[in-house]
């Protein structure tokens, strides 16, 4: 059974930093893409960043230059380093994973990031 576990959310002041972690397990296939979406109250879920198996990254314009996604040394792990946080970054952040040979996205339970002004 595939499982995606995300963590690292917290309450932080504007200008601060956080690092989110995500680990996917339970599939015999390798990861194709892993990434993060976020959803703020009353807003649609939006893509924050993703990284492919080849290392290609993609970021939302709103986080470019402030956030960095990277793969961990452990298999099927990714991190989201978030710097210069702003109150508008406040949201629940969801990690997702797509395995090779599948179009199904598996989701973490979400981790709350709150940035105070």
Short mmCIF file of N, CA and C in Angstrom, two decimals:
data_model
loop_
_atom_site.label_atom_id
_atom_site.label_comp_id
_atom_site.label_asym_id
_atom_site.label_seq_id
_atom_site.Cartn_x
_atom_site.Cartn_y
_atom_site.Cartn_z
N UNK A 1 0.85 -1.19 0.00
CA UNK A 1 0.00 0.00 0.00
C UNK A 1 0.89 1.25 0.00
N UNK A 2 0.63 2.12 -0.95
CA UNK A 2 1.43 3.34 -1.05
C UNK A 2 1.07 4.29 0.08
N UNK A 3 2.12 4.89 0.62
CA UNK A 3 1.92 5.84 1.70
C UNK A 3 2.83 7.05 1.46
N UNK A 4 2.25 8.24 1.64
CA UNK A 4 3.00 9.49 1.53
C UNK A 4 2.85 10.23 2.84
N UNK A 5 3.97 10.56 3.45
CA UNK A 5 3.95 11.23 4.75
C UNK A 5 4.68 12.55 4.64
N UNK A 6 3.99 13.63 4.93
CA UNK A 6 4.61 14.95 4.90
C UNK A 6 4.62 15.55 6.29
N UNK A 7 5.61 16.39 6.53
CA UNK A 7 5.77 16.98 7.85
C UNK A 7 6.61 18.24 7.78
N UNK A 8 6.71 18.94 8.90
CA UNK A 8 7.60 20.09 8.99
C UNK A 8 6.90 21.43 9.12
N UNK A 9 5.59 21.46 8.98
CA UNK A 9 4.88 22.72 9.10
C UNK A 9 4.94 23.27 10.52
N UNK A 10 4.81 24.59 10.61
CA UNK A 10 4.92 25.23 11.91
C UNK A 10 4.43 26.66 11.81
N UNK A 11 4.42 27.34 12.94
CA UNK A 11 4.13 28.77 13.00
C UNK A 11 5.47 29.51 12.98
N UNK A 12 5.60 30.45 12.05
CA UNK A 12 6.86 31.18 11.91
C UNK A 12 6.56 32.64 11.61
N UNK A 13 7.47 33.51 11.99
CA UNK A 13 7.29 34.93 11.69
C UNK A 13 7.68 35.23 10.25
N UNK A 14 7.10 36.29 9.72
CA UNK A 14 7.44 36.71 8.37
C UNK A 14 8.95 36.93 8.27
N UNK A 15 9.50 36.47 7.16
CA UNK A 15 10.94 36.56 6.95
C UNK A 15 11.69 35.32 7.41
N UNK A 16 11.01 34.45 8.10
CA UNK A 16 11.63 33.24 8.62
C UNK A 16 11.70 32.13 7.60
N UNK A 17 12.17 30.97 8.05
CA UNK A 17 12.37 29.82 7.17
C UNK A 17 11.78 28.56 7.80
N UNK A 18 11.40 27.64 6.92
CA UNK A 18 10.95 26.31 7.33
C UNK A 18 11.41 25.32 6.28
N UNK A 19 11.56 24.07 6.70
CA UNK A 19 11.83 23.00 5.75
C UNK A 19 10.80 21.91 5.93
N UNK A 20 10.09 21.63 4.84
CA UNK A 20 9.11 20.55 4.83
C UNK A 20 9.76 19.28 4.30
N UNK A 21 9.31 18.15 4.83
CA UNK A 21 9.83 16.86 4.42
C UNK A 21 8.70 15.98 3.93
N UNK A 22 9.05 15.08 3.01
CA UNK A 22 8.05 14.17 2.48
C UNK A 22 8.72 12.85 2.12
N UNK A 23 8.07 11.76 2.49
CA UNK A 23 8.59 10.44 2.15
C UNK A 23 7.46 9.59 1.59
N UNK A 24 7.73 8.93 0.48
CA UNK A 24 6.77 8.03 -0.15
C UNK A 24 7.28 6.60 -0.06
N UNK A 25 6.37 5.68 0.19
CA UNK A 25 6.77 4.28 0.32
C UNK A 25 5.64 3.38 -0.15
N UNK A 26 5.96 2.11 -0.30
CA UNK A 26 4.93 1.11 -0.58
C UNK A 26 4.74 0.73 -2.03
N UNK A 27 5.58 1.27 -2.93
CA UNK A 27 5.45 0.90 -4.33
C UNK A 27 6.73 0.22 -4.80
N UNK A 28 6.58 -0.72 -5.71
CA UNK A 28 7.76 -1.38 -6.26
C UNK A 28 8.38 -0.54 -7.37
N UNK A 29 7.68 0.49 -7.80
CA UNK A 29 8.16 1.34 -8.88
C UNK A 29 8.92 2.54 -8.33
N UNK A 30 9.78 3.10 -9.18
CA UNK A 30 10.51 4.30 -8.80
C UNK A 30 9.63 5.52 -8.94
N UNK A 31 10.05 6.56 -8.28
CA UNK A 31 9.33 7.83 -8.34
C UNK A 31 9.52 8.47 -9.71
N UNK A 32 8.45 9.01 -10.25
CA UNK A 32 8.52 9.81 -11.46
C UNK A 32 8.58 11.30 -11.10
N UNK A 33 7.65 11.73 -10.29
CA UNK A 33 7.58 13.13 -9.86
C UNK A 33 7.15 13.17 -8.40
N UNK A 34 7.76 14.08 -7.65
CA UNK A 34 7.29 14.41 -6.31
C UNK A 34 7.22 15.91 -6.19
N UNK A 35 6.29 16.38 -5.39
CA UNK A 35 6.17 17.82 -5.27
C UNK A 35 5.23 18.23 -4.16
N UNK A 36 4.93 19.53 -4.18
CA UNK A 36 4.10 20.12 -3.14
C UNK A 36 3.03 21.01 -3.76
N UNK A 37 1.84 20.88 -3.23
CA UNK A 37 0.77 21.82 -3.47
C UNK A 37 0.46 22.49 -2.13
N UNK A 38 -0.26 23.58 -2.19
CA UNK A 38 -0.74 24.21 -0.97
C UNK A 38 -2.17 24.72 -1.16
N UNK A 39 -2.86 24.82 -0.05
CA UNK A 39 -4.23 25.32 -0.10
C UNK A 39 -4.47 26.23 1.10
N UNK A 40 -4.76 27.47 0.78
CA UNK A 40 -5.09 28.45 1.81
C UNK A 40 -6.60 28.47 2.01
N UNK A 41 -7.06 28.92 3.16
CA UNK A 41 -8.52 28.96 3.42
C UNK A 41 -9.25 29.75 2.34
N UNK A 42 -10.29 29.13 1.79
CA UNK A 42 -11.11 29.80 0.80
C UNK A 42 -10.50 29.86 -0.58
N UNK A 43 -9.36 29.21 -0.77
CA UNK A 43 -8.69 29.26 -2.07
C UNK A 43 -8.50 27.85 -2.62
N UNK A 44 -8.28 27.80 -3.94
CA UNK A 44 -8.04 26.50 -4.57
C UNK A 44 -6.63 26.02 -4.26
N UNK A 45 -6.47 24.71 -4.34
CA UNK A 45 -5.14 24.14 -4.16
C UNK A 45 -4.27 24.56 -5.34
N UNK A 46 -3.03 24.98 -5.06
CA UNK A 46 -2.14 25.43 -6.11
C UNK A 46 -0.79 24.73 -6.02
N UNK A 47 -0.18 24.54 -7.18
CA UNK A 47 1.13 23.92 -7.22
C UNK A 47 2.17 24.88 -6.64
N UNK A 48 3.03 24.36 -5.79
CA UNK A 48 4.13 25.14 -5.24
C UNK A 48 5.42 24.81 -5.98
N UNK A 49 5.74 23.52 -6.03
CA UNK A 49 6.98 23.10 -6.69
C UNK A 49 6.93 21.61 -6.91
N UNK A 50 7.66 21.15 -7.94
CA UNK A 50 7.83 19.72 -8.10
C UNK A 50 9.22 19.44 -8.64
N UNK A 51 9.62 18.18 -8.51
CA UNK A 51 10.92 17.74 -9.01
C UNK A 51 10.73 16.39 -9.67
N UNK A 52 11.32 16.22 -10.84
CA UNK A 52 11.19 14.97 -11.57
C UNK A 52 12.32 14.01 -11.22
N UNK A 53 12.20 12.80 -11.71
CA UNK A 53 13.24 11.81 -11.47
C UNK A 53 14.57 12.23 -12.07
N UNK A 54 14.49 13.05 -13.11
CA UNK A 54 15.71 13.53 -13.74
C UNK A 54 16.28 14.77 -13.09
N UNK A 55 15.58 15.28 -12.07
CA UNK A 55 16.08 16.44 -11.35
C UNK A 55 15.54 17.77 -11.84
N UNK A 56 14.65 17.74 -12.81
CA UNK A 56 14.06 18.99 -13.29
C UNK A 56 13.09 19.52 -12.26
N UNK A 57 13.19 20.81 -11.99
CA UNK A 57 12.32 21.43 -11.00
C UNK A 57 11.40 22.46 -11.65
N UNK A 58 10.30 22.70 -10.99
CA UNK A 58 9.35 23.70 -11.46
C UNK A 58 8.75 24.38 -10.23
N UNK A 59 8.59 25.72 -10.32
CA UNK A 59 8.08 26.47 -9.18
C UNK A 59 6.96 27.40 -9.59
N UNK A 60 6.06 27.64 -8.66
CA UNK A 60 5.08 28.70 -8.87
C UNK A 60 5.81 30.03 -8.87
N UNK A 61 5.33 30.96 -9.67
CA UNK A 61 5.98 32.27 -9.75
C UNK A 61 6.06 32.93 -8.37
N UNK A 62 5.08 32.70 -7.55
CA UNK A 62 5.01 33.37 -6.25
C UNK A 62 6.09 32.92 -5.27
N UNK A 63 6.73 31.78 -5.56
CA UNK A 63 7.75 31.27 -4.64
C UNK A 63 9.14 31.21 -5.24
N UNK A 64 9.26 31.53 -6.51
CA UNK A 64 10.57 31.49 -7.16
C UNK A 64 11.55 32.39 -6.44
N UNK A 65 12.75 31.87 -6.22
CA UNK A 65 13.77 32.64 -5.54
C UNK A 65 13.71 32.55 -4.03
N UNK A 66 12.61 32.01 -3.51
CA UNK A 66 12.46 31.89 -2.05
C UNK A 66 12.40 30.43 -1.60
N UNK A 67 11.80 29.59 -2.41
CA UNK A 67 11.64 28.17 -2.08
C UNK A 67 12.56 27.32 -2.95
N UNK A 68 12.99 26.20 -2.39
CA UNK A 68 13.82 25.27 -3.15
C UNK A 68 13.41 23.85 -2.82
N UNK A 69 13.12 23.07 -3.87
CA UNK A 69 12.77 21.67 -3.68
C UNK A 69 13.99 20.82 -4.01
N UNK A 70 14.19 19.77 -3.24
CA UNK A 70 15.34 18.90 -3.47
C UNK A 70 14.99 17.48 -3.08
N UNK A 71 15.75 16.55 -3.63
CA UNK A 71 15.57 15.14 -3.28
C UNK A 71 16.50 14.78 -2.14
N UNK A 72 16.02 13.92 -1.26
CA UNK A 72 16.84 13.49 -0.16
C UNK A 72 17.72 12.31 -0.54
N UNK A 73 18.66 11.99 0.32
CA UNK A 73 19.51 10.83 0.09
C UNK A 73 18.72 9.53 0.22
N UNK A 74 17.76 9.54 1.11
CA UNK A 74 16.91 8.36 1.26
C UNK A 74 15.99 8.25 0.04
N UNK A 75 15.72 7.05 -0.34
CA UNK A 75 14.89 6.82 -1.52
C UNK A 75 13.50 7.42 -1.34
N UNK A 76 13.02 8.05 -2.39
CA UNK A 76 11.65 8.57 -2.43
C UNK A 76 11.36 9.59 -1.34
N UNK A 77 12.34 10.48 -1.11
CA UNK A 77 12.11 11.59 -0.19
C UNK A 77 12.40 12.91 -0.89
N UNK A 78 11.65 13.92 -0.50
CA UNK A 78 11.91 15.26 -1.02
C UNK A 78 11.77 16.25 0.13
N UNK A 79 12.40 17.40 -0.07
CA UNK A 79 12.34 18.47 0.90
C UNK A 79 11.93 19.75 0.18
N UNK A 80 11.27 20.61 0.94
CA UNK A 80 10.95 21.94 0.43
C UNK A 80 11.51 22.95 1.43
N UNK A 81 12.60 23.60 1.03
CA UNK A 81 13.19 24.65 1.85
C UNK A 81 12.48 25.95 1.52
N UNK A 82 11.89 26.55 2.53
CA UNK A 82 11.13 27.78 2.34
C UNK A 82 11.80 28.92 3.11
N UNK A 83 12.26 29.90 2.39
CA UNK A 83 12.93 31.06 2.99
C UNK A 83 12.12 32.32 2.72
N UNK A 84 12.44 33.35 3.47
CA UNK A 84 11.77 34.65 3.31
C UNK A 84 10.26 34.49 3.27
N UNK A 85 9.75 33.75 4.23
CA UNK A 85 8.32 33.45 4.24
C UNK A 85 7.49 34.70 4.43
N UNK A 86 6.33 34.70 3.79
CA UNK A 86 5.40 35.82 3.84
C UNK A 86 4.06 35.34 4.41
N UNK A 87 3.28 36.24 4.96
CA UNK A 87 1.96 35.83 5.47
C UNK A 87 1.11 35.14 4.40
N UNK A 88 1.28 35.53 3.15
CA UNK A 88 0.49 34.90 2.08
C UNK A 88 0.94 33.48 1.76
N UNK A 89 2.02 33.03 2.38
CA UNK A 89 2.43 31.63 2.23
C UNK A 89 1.67 30.73 3.20
N UNK A 90 0.89 31.32 4.08
CA UNK A 90 0.12 30.53 5.03
C UNK A 90 -0.86 29.62 4.30
N UNK A 91 -0.78 28.34 4.59
CA UNK A 91 -1.61 27.35 3.91
C UNK A 91 -1.32 25.97 4.49
N UNK A 92 -2.14 25.02 4.11
CA UNK A 92 -1.80 23.62 4.34
C UNK A 92 -1.01 23.15 3.11
N UNK A 93 0.14 22.58 3.35
CA UNK A 93 1.00 22.12 2.28
C UNK A 93 0.88 20.60 2.16
N UNK A 94 0.61 20.15 0.94
CA UNK A 94 0.41 18.74 0.66
C UNK A 94 1.50 18.22 -0.26
N UNK A 95 2.13 17.15 0.15
CA UNK A 95 3.11 16.49 -0.70
C UNK A 95 2.38 15.47 -1.58
N UNK A 96 2.89 15.27 -2.79
CA UNK A 96 2.33 14.23 -3.64
C UNK A 96 3.45 13.49 -4.34
N UNK A 97 3.13 12.27 -4.76
CA UNK A 97 4.10 11.44 -5.45
C UNK A 97 3.41 10.70 -6.59
N UNK A 98 4.09 10.66 -7.73
CA UNK A 98 3.63 9.89 -8.88
C UNK A 98 4.73 8.90 -9.23
N UNK A 99 4.36 7.65 -9.33
CA UNK A 99 5.34 6.61 -9.60
C UNK A 99 5.41 6.33 -11.10
N UNK A 100 6.51 5.75 -11.52
CA UNK A 100 6.71 5.38 -12.92
C UNK A 100 5.60 4.45 -13.37
N UNK A 101 5.13 4.64 -14.58
CA UNK A 101 4.13 3.75 -15.14
C UNK A 101 2.73 4.01 -14.65
N UNK A 102 2.52 5.10 -13.97
CA UNK A 102 1.21 5.40 -13.43
C UNK A 102 0.95 6.89 -13.52
N UNK A 103 -0.32 7.25 -13.67
CA UNK A 103 -0.72 8.65 -13.64
C UNK A 103 -1.35 9.03 -12.31
N UNK A 104 -1.43 8.07 -11.40
CA UNK A 104 -2.08 8.31 -10.11
C UNK A 104 -1.16 9.10 -9.19
N UNK A 105 -1.69 10.16 -8.60
CA UNK A 105 -0.96 10.93 -7.60
C UNK A 105 -1.38 10.47 -6.22
N UNK A 106 -0.40 10.17 -5.40
CA UNK A 106 -0.66 9.80 -4.01
C UNK A 106 -0.32 11.00 -3.14
N UNK A 107 -1.18 11.26 -2.16
CA UNK A 107 -1.08 12.49 -1.39
C UNK A 107 -0.77 12.24 0.08
N UNK A 108 0.00 13.17 0.63
CA UNK A 108 0.19 13.17 2.07
C UNK A 108 -1.02 13.77 2.76
N UNK A 109 -0.99 13.76 4.08
CA UNK A 109 -2.13 14.23 4.85
C UNK A 109 -2.14 15.75 4.99
N UNK A 110 -1.03 16.39 4.64
CA UNK A 110 -0.94 17.84 4.72
C UNK A 110 -0.28 18.29 6.00
N UNK A 111 0.45 19.40 5.90
CA UNK A 111 1.11 19.98 7.06
C UNK A 111 0.87 21.49 7.05
N UNK A 112 0.49 22.03 8.19
CA UNK A 112 0.09 23.43 8.27
C UNK A 112 1.30 24.35 8.40
N UNK A 113 1.36 25.33 7.53
CA UNK A 113 2.36 26.39 7.61
C UNK A 113 1.62 27.70 7.89
N UNK A 114 1.98 28.36 8.96
CA UNK A 114 1.38 29.63 9.31
C UNK A 114 2.47 30.67 9.47
N UNK A 115 2.35 31.76 8.73
CA UNK A 115 3.34 32.83 8.76
C UNK A 115 2.68 34.06 9.35
N UNK A 116 3.18 34.51 10.47
CA UNK A 116 2.60 35.68 11.13
C UNK A 116 3.32 36.95 10.69
N UNK A 117 2.58 38.03 10.62
CA UNK A 117 3.16 39.30 10.18
C UNK A 117 3.75 40.08 11.34
#
